[in-house]
GROMACS .gro file of C-alpha atoms in nm:
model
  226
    1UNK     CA    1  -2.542  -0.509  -1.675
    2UNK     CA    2  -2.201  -0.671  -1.577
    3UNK     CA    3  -2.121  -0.803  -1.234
    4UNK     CA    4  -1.881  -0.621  -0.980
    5UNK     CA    5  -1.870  -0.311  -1.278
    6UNK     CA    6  -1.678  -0.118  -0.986
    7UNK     CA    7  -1.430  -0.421  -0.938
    8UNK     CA    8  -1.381  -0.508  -1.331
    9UNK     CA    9  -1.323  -0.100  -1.394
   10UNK     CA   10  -1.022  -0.042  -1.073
   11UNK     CA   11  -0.841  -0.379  -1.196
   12UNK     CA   12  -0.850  -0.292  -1.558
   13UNK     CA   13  -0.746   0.107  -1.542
   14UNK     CA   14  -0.603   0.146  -1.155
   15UNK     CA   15  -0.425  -0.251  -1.127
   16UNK     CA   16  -0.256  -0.195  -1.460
   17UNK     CA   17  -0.171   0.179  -1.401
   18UNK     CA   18  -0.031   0.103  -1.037
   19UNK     CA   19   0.213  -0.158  -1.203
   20UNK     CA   20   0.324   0.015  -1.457
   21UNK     CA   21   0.415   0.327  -1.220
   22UNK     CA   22   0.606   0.053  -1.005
   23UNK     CA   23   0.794  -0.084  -1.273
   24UNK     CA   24   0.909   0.265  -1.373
   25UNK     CA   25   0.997   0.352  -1.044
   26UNK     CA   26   1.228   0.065  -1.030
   27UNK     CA   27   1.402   0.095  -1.425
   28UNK     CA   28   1.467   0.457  -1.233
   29UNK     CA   29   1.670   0.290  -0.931
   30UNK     CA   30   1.834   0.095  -1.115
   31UNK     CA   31   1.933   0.377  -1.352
   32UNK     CA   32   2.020   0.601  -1.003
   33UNK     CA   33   2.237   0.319  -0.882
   34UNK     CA   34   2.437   0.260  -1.167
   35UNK     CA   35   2.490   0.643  -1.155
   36UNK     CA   36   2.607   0.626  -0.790
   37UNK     CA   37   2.820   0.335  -0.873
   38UNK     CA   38   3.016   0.547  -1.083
   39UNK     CA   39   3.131   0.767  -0.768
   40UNK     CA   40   3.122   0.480  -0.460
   41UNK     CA   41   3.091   0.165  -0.358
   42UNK     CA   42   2.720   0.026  -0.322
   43UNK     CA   43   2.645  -0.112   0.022
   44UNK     CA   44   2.297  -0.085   0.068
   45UNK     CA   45   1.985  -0.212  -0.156
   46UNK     CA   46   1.830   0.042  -0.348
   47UNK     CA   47   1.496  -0.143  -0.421
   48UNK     CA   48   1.473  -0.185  -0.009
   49UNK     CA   49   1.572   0.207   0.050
   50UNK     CA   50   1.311   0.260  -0.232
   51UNK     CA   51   1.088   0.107   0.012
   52UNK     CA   52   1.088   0.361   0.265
   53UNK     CA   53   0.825   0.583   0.055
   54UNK     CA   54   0.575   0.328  -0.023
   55UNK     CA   55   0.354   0.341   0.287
   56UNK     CA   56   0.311   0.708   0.209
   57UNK     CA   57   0.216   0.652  -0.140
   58UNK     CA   58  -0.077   0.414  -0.090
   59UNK     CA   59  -0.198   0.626   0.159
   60UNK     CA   60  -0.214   0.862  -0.068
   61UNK     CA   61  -0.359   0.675  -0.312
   62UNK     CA   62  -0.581   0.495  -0.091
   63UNK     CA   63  -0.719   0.891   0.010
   64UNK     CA   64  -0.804   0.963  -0.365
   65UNK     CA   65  -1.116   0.694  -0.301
   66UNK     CA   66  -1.332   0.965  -0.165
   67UNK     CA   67  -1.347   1.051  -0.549
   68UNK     CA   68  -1.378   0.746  -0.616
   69UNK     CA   69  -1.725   0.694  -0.409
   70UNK     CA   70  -1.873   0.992  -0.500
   71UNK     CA   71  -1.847   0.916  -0.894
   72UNK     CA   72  -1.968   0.562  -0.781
   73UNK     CA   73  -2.277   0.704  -0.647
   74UNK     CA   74  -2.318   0.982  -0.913
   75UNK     CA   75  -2.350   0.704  -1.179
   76UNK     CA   76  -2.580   0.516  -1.024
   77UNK     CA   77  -2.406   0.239  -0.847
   78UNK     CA   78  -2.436   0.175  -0.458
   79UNK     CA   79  -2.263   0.265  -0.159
   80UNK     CA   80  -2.269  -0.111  -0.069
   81UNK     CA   81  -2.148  -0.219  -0.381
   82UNK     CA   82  -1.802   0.018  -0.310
   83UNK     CA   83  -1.761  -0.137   0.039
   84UNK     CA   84  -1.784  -0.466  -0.119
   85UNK     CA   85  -1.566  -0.416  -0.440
   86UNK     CA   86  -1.286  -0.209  -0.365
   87UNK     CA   87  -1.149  -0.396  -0.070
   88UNK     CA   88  -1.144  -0.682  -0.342
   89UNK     CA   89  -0.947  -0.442  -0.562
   90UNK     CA   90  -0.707  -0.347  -0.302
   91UNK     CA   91  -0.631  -0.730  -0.195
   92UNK     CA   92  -0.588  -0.783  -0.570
   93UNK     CA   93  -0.349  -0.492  -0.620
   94UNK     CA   94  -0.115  -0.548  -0.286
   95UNK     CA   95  -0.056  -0.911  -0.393
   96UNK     CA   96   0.038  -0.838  -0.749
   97UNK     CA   97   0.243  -0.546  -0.598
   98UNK     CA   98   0.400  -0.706  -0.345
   99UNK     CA   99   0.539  -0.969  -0.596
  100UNK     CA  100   0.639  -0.713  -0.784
  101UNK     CA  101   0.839  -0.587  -0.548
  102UNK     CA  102   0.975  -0.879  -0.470
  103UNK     CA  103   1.092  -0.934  -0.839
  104UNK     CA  104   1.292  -0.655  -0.844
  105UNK     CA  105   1.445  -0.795  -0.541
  106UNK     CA  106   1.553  -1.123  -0.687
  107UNK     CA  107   1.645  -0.934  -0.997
  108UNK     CA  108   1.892  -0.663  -0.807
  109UNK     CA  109   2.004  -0.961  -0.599
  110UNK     CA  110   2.150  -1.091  -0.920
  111UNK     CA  111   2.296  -0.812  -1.003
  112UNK     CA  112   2.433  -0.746  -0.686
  113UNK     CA  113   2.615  -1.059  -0.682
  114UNK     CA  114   2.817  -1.013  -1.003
  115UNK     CA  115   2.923  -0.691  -0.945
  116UNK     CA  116   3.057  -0.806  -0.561
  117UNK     CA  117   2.799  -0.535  -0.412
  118UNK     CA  118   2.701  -0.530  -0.094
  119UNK     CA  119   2.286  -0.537  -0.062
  120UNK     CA  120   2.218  -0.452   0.317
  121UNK     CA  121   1.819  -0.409   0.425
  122UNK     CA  122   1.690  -0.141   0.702
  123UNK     CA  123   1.745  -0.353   1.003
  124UNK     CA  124   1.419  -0.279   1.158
  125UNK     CA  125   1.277  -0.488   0.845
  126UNK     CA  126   1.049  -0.781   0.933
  127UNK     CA  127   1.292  -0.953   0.646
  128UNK     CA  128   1.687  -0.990   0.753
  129UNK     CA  129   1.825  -0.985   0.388
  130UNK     CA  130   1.778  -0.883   0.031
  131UNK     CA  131   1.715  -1.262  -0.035
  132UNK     CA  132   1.449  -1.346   0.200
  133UNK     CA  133   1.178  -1.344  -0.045
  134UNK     CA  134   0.893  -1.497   0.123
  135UNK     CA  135   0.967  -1.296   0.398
  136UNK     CA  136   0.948  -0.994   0.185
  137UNK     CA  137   0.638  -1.062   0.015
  138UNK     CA  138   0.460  -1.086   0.308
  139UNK     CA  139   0.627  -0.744   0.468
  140UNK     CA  140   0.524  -0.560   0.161
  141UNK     CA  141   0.151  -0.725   0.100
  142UNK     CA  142   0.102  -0.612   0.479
  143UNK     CA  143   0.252  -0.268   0.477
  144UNK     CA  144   0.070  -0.198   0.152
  145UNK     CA  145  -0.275  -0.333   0.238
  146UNK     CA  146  -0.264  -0.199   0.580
  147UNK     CA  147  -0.162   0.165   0.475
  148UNK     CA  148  -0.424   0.152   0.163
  149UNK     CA  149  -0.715   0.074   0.370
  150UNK     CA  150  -0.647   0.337   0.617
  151UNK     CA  151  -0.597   0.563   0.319
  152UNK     CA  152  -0.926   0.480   0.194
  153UNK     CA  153  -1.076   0.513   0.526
  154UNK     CA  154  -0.925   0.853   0.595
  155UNK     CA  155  -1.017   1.014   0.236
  156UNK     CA  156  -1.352   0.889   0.316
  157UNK     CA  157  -1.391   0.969   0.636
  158UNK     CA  158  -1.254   1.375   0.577
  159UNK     CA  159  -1.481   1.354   0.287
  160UNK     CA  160  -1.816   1.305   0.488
  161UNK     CA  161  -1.712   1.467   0.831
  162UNK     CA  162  -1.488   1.736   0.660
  163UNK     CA  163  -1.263   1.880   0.968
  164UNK     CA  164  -1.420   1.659   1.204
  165UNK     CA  165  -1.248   1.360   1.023
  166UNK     CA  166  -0.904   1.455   1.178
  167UNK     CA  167  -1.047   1.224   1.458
  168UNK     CA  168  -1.032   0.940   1.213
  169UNK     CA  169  -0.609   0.999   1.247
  170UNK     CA  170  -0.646   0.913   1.584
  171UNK     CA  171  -0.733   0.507   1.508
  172UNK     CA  172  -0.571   0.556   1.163
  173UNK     CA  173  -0.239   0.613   1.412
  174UNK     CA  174  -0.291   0.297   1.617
  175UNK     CA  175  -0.332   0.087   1.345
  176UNK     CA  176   0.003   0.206   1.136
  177UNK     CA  177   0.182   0.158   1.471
  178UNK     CA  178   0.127  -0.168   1.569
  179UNK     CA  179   0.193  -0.307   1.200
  180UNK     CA  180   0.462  -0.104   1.119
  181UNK     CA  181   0.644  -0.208   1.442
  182UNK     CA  182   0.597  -0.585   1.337
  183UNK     CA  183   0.674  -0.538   0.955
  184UNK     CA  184   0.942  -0.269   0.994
  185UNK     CA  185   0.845   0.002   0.765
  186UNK     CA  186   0.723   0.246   1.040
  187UNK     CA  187   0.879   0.083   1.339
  188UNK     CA  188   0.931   0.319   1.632
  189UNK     CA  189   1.114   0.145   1.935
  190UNK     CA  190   0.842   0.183   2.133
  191UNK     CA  191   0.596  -0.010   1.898
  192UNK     CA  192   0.817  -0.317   1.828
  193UNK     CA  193   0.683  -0.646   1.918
  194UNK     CA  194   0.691  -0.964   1.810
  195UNK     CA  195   0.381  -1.094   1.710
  196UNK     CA  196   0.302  -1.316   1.406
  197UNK     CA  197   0.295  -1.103   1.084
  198UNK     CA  198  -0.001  -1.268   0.881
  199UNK     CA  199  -0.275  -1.305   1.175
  200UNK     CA  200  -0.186  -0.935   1.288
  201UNK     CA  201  -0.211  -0.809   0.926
  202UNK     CA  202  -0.528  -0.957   0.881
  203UNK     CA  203  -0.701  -0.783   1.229
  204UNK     CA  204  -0.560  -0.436   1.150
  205UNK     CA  205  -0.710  -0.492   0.764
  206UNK     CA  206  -1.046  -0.674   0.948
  207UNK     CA  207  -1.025  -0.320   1.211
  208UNK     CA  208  -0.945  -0.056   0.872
  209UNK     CA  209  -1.251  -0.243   0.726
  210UNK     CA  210  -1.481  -0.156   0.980
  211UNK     CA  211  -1.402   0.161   1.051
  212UNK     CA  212  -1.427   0.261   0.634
  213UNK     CA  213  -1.769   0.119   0.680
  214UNK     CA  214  -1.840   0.295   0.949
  215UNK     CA  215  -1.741   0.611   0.752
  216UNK     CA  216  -1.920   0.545   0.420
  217UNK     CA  217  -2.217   0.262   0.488
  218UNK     CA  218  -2.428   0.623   0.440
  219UNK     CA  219  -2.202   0.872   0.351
  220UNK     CA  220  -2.402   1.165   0.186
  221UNK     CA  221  -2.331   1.320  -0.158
  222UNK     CA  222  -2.250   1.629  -0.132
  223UNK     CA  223  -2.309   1.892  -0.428
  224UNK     CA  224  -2.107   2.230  -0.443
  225UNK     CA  225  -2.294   2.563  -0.459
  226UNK     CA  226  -2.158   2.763  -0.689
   0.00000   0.00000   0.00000
């Protein structure tokens, strides 16, 4: 029987999907902008306004893992051994992701800059320009690993509790709010502060964590009367 089955199975069909769907999303921005450029002048960065639906898509995503358990216990494997892959699979995934996405950065700064286009960034951004790559790496890895976990957690949690797991939007909430008001991609005014990215990343993961295990350490599987 192969080690970490759960683990080799997400970053050999979900890793490889999830990149492939990125890199099509951006071919298809830079296909919309070269549209647009036929009308007006570009001013902003396409790849950055892009941007603006990612958190929503890997919570999404990160829902779809109450699926994901139940065919994990359904074939034999362990609720343990899900709480200790798939957090490995989602660091994995938001690294190679977030370099990804800083790729097409570097790549549409280049084009940017022989075409004389402007490449503005939302200002609320924990980055200040297009070319800040470290910066931006770090901005996406957090956005995306925060807002997958508390997918994950969510899915899970609705799963076991059914309507009772609308109280899991309550911490869900918190934790969005005080990351997204450090690395700008859900920064209400209100929420804004300035502590260090990295260390705060790493608590609101370390806090998603425990309240997915919370959720699913004995999570029951459920069979449907027909």
């Amino acid at each position: 029987m192969s080690r970490w089955p759960i683990l080799r199975y997400l970053l050999g069909s979900h890793t490889i999907f999830l990149l492939f769907v990125m890199f099509g999303v951006y071919l298809f921005v830079a296909v919309v902008v070269a549209v647009v450029a036929q009308f007006t002048e570009i001013r902003l960065s396409g790849v950055d306004v892009v941007g603006q639906a990612l958190p929503w898509v890997a919570l999404g995503y990160g829902a779809t893992a109450a699926n994901l358990i139940v065919t994990t216990l359904v074939h034999g494997r362990s609720r343990r051994e899900f709480l200790m892959q798939h957090p490995v699979f989602q660091v994995v995934t938001t690294l190679l992701l977030a370099a990804l996405i800083t790729a097409a950065f570097a790549i549409e700064t280049l084009v940017y800059r022989s075409l004389d286009w402007q490449q503005k960034v939302q200002e609320q951004r924990f980055y200040a320009s297009a070319s800040d790559y470290p910066q931006i790496f770090a901005a996406h890895w957090s956005m995306l690993m925060t807002w997958l976990m508390i997918g994950v957690f969510i899915g899970v949690a609705f799963y076991r509790w059914e309507a009772a797991g609308g109280l899991a939007l309550l911490p869900a909430a918190a934790v969005v709010l005080v990351t997204g008001g450090v690395n700008g991609f859900f920064s209400l005014p209100f929420a804004r502060t300035d502590l260090p990215l990295l260390p705060l990343t790493l608590a609101a993961v370390a806090a998603a964590y425990a309240l997915l295990w919370v959720s699913a350490r004995d999570v029951p599987l459920k069979t449907r009367v027909a």
